[in-house]
C-alpha positions as semicolon CSV with decimal commas, in nm:
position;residue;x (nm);y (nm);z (nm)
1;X;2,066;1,232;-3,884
2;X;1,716;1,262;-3,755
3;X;1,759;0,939;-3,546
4;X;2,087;1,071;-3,410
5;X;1,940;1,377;-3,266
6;X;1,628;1,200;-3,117
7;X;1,899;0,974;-2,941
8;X;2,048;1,319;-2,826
9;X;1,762;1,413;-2,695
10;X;1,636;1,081;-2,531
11;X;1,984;1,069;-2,356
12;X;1,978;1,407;-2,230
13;X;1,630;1,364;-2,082
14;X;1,739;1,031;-1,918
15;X;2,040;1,188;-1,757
16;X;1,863;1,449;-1,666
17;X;1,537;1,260;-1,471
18;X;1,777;0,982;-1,380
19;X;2,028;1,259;-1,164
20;X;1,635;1,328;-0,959
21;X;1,583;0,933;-0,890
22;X;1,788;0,909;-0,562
23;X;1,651;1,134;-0,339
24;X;1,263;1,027;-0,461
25;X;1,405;0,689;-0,410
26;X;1,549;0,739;-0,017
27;X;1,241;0,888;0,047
28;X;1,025;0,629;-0,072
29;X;1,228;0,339;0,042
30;X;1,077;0,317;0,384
31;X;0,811;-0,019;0,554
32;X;0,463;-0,040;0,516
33;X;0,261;0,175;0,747
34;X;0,600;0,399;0,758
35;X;0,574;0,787;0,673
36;X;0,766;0,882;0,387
37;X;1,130;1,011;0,468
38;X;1,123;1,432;0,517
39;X;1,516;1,422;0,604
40;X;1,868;1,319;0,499
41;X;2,050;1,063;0,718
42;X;2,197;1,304;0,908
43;X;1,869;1,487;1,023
44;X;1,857;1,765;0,736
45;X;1,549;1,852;0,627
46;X;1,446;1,802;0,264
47;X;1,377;2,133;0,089
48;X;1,301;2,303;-0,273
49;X;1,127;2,205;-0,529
50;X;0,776;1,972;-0,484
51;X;0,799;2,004;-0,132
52;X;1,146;1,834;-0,130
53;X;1,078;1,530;-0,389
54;X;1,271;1,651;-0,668
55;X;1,643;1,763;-0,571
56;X;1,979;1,637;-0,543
57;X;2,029;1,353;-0,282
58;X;2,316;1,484;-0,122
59;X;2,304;1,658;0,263
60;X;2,387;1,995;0,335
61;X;2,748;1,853;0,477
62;X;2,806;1,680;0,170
63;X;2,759;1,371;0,169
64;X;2,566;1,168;-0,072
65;X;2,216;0,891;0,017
66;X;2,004;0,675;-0,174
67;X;2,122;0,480;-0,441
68;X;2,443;0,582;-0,646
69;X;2,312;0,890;-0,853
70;X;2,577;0,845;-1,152
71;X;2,456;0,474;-1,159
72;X;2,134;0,574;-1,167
73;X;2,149;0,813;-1,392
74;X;2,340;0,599;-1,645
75;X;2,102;0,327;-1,633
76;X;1,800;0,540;-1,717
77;X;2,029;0,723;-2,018
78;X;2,122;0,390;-2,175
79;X;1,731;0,217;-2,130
80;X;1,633;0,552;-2,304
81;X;1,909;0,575;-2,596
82;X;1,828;0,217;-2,639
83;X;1,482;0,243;-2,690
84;X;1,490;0,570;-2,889
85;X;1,694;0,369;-3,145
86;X;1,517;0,086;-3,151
87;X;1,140;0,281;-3,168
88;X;1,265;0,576;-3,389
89;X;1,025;0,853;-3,469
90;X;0,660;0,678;-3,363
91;X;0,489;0,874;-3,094
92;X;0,480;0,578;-2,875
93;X;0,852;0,620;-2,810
94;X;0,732;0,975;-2,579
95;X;0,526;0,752;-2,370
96;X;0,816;0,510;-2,311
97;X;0,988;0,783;-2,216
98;X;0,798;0,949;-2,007
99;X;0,763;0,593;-1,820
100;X;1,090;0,481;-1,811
101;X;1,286;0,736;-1,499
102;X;0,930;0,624;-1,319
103;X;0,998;0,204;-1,383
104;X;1,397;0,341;-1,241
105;X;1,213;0,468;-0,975
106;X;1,050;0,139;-0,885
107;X;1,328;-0,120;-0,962
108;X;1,524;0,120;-0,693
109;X;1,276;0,154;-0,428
110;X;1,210;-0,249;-0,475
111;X;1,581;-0,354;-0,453
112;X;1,591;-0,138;-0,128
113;X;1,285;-0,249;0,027
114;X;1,079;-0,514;-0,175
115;X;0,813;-0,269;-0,199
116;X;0,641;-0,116;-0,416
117;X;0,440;0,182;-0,351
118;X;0,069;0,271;-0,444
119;X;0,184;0,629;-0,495
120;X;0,365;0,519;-0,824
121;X;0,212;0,179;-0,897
122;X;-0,154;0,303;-0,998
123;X;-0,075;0,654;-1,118
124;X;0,151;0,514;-1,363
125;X;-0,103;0,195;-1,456
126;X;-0,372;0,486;-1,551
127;X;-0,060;0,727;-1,700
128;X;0,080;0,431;-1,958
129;X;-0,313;0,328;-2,055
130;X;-0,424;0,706;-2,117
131;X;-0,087;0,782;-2,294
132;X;-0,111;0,467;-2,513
133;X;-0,494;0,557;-2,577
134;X;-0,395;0,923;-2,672
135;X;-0,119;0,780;-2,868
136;X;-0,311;0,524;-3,067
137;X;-0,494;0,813;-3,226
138;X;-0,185;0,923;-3,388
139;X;-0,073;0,874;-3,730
140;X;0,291;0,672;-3,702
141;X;0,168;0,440;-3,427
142;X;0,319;0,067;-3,415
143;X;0,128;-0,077;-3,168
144;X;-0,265;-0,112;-3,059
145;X;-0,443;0,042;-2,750
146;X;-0,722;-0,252;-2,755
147;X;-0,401;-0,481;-2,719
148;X;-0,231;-0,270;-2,447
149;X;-0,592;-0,258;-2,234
150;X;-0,654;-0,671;-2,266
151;X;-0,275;-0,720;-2,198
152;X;-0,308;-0,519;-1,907
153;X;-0,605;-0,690;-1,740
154;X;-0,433;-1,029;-1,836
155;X;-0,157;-0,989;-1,671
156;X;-0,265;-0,872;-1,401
157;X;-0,495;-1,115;-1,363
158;X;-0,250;-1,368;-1,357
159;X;-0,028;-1,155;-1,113
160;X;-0,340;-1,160;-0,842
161;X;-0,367;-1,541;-0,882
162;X;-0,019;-1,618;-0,849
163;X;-0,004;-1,365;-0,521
164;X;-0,330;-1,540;-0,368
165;X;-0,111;-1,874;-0,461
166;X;0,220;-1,758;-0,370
167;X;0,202;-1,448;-0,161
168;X;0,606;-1,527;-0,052
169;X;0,711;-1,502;-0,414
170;X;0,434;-1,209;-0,534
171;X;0,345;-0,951;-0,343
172;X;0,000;-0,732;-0,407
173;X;0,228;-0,421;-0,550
174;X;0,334;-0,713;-0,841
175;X;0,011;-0,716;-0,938
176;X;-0,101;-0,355;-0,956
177;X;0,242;-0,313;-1,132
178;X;0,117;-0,599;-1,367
179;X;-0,135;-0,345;-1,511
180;X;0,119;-0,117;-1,636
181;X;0,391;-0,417;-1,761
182;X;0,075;-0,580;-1,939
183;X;-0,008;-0,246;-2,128
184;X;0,340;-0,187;-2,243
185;X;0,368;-0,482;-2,369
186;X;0,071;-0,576;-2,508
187;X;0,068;-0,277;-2,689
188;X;0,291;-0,476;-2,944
189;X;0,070;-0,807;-2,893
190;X;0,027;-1,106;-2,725
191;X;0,341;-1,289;-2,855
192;X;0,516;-0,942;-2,711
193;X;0,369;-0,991;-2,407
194;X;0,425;-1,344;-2,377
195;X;0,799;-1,282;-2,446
196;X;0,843;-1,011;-2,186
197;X;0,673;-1,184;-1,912
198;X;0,873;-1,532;-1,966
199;X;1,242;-1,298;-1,990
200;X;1,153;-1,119;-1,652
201;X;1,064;-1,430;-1,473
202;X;1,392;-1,578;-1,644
203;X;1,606;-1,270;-1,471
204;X;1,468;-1,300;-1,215
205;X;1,528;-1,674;-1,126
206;X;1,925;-1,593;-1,240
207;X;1,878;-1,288;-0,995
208;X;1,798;-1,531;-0,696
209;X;2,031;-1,804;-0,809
210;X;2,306;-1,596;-0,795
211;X;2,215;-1,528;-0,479
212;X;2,213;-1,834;-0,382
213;X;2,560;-1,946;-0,497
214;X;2,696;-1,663;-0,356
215;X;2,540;-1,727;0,018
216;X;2,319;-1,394;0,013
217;X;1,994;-1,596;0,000
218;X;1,809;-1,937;0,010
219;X;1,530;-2,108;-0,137
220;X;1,281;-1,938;0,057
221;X;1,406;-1,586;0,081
222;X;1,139;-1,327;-0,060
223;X;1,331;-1,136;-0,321
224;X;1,184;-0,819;-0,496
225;X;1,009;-0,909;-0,843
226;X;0,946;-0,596;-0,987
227;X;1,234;-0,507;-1,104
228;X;1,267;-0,795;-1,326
229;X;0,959;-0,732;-1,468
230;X;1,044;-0,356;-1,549
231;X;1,367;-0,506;-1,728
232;X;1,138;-0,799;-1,916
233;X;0,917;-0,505;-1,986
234;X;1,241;-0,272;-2,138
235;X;1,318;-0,623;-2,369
236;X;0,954;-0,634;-2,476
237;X;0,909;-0,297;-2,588
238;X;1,293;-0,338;-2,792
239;X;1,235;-0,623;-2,984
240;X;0,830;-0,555;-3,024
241;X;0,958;-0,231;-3,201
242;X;1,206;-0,431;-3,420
243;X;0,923;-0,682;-3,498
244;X;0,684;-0,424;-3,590
């Protein structure tokens, strides 16, 4: 019954942030060097609550923007039922989610754009390493904060030499989002890690083959990474919580 109800509550709370992604996303889902988005698509400005970030993405005619909010919302209930099963009572399972509707929030803006902004990417690097430090001093805990700090500056590591090697396929956002896919999963261990990097990069490749066959893309189109990641991340932190 217990695990039931925390399933409840994890779905209600990823409903609930996931119905707030789309506007944060149209907003954010602008170029480089390009101000952040103050108004719908039809010129409405974008009012109430946080000076307009959190709201429904929807105009004052009607009409919806941004990415589909019942996908959206959907996809960040399931990640978060999923995980809540698979984690159960430990405290880490409030810091993943707390950090999921945030890795939505990137995966959408990335699709959109292939960017990832520094307004997410290094608050929630120093957000998942404080939580997971706080965490660790629990009772309940699964996982170890030493781990989640070296996986963190491992994988990022490898995320700035593969950029300065292959800038087309990484971009610098990759690799400050490396420090928070590195903590996450290294919080579990290195095997964890290990595993989540190599299924990211896996759906990621399908991601651009399929693009391929279907005529959307080529060999040396720059498709968005992060997302892939964020998933690899999501499979990390499932089967690290069955292994532990």
């Amino acid at each position: 019954m217990q695990t039931f109800w925390i399933i409840a509550a994890a779905v209600l709370w990823g409903t609930g942030t996931g119905l707030l992604i789309p506007r944060a996303s149209y907003r954010l889902s602008v170029s480089p060097q390009v101000p952040w988005r103050t108004a719908c698509p039809a010129g409405h400005p974008l009012g109430g609550i946080g000076d307009g970030w959190l709201g429904w993405a929807r105009c004052a005619d009607g009409d919806a923007y941004g990415p589909s909010t019942p996908a959206v919302a959907a996809i960040t209930a399931a990640v978060c039922a999923v995980l809540a099963a698979a984690v159960g009572a430990h405290p880490e399972l409030v810091v993943w989610l707390l950090l999921i509707p945030i890795g939505v929030l990137l995966a959408a803006v990335d699709l959109t754009v292939q960017r990832l902004p520094d307004v997410l990417t290094l608050p929630l690097a120093l957000m998942s390493l404080g939580l997971l430090g706080m965490t660790a001093l629990l009772p309940g805990t699964d996982g170890s904060w030493s781990w989640a700090v070296l996986g963190s500056l491992a994988f990022s590591a490898f995320c700035l030499v593969m950029f300065l090697i292959a800038p087309v396929s990484f971009g610098f956002g990759d690799v400050k989002l490396a420090l928070t896919i590195g903590a996450v999963t290294g919080w579990y261990g290195w095997d964890n890690l290990f595993l989540s990097v190599f299924a990211g990069f896996v759906l990621f490749v399908l991601y651009g083959l399929g693009l391929v066959v279907a005529g959307r893309a080529h060999r040396q189109s720059a498709l968005p990474l992060g997302p892939f990641l964020l998933a690899g991340a999501a499979v990390g932190v499932l089967l690290g919580s069955f292994a532990s």
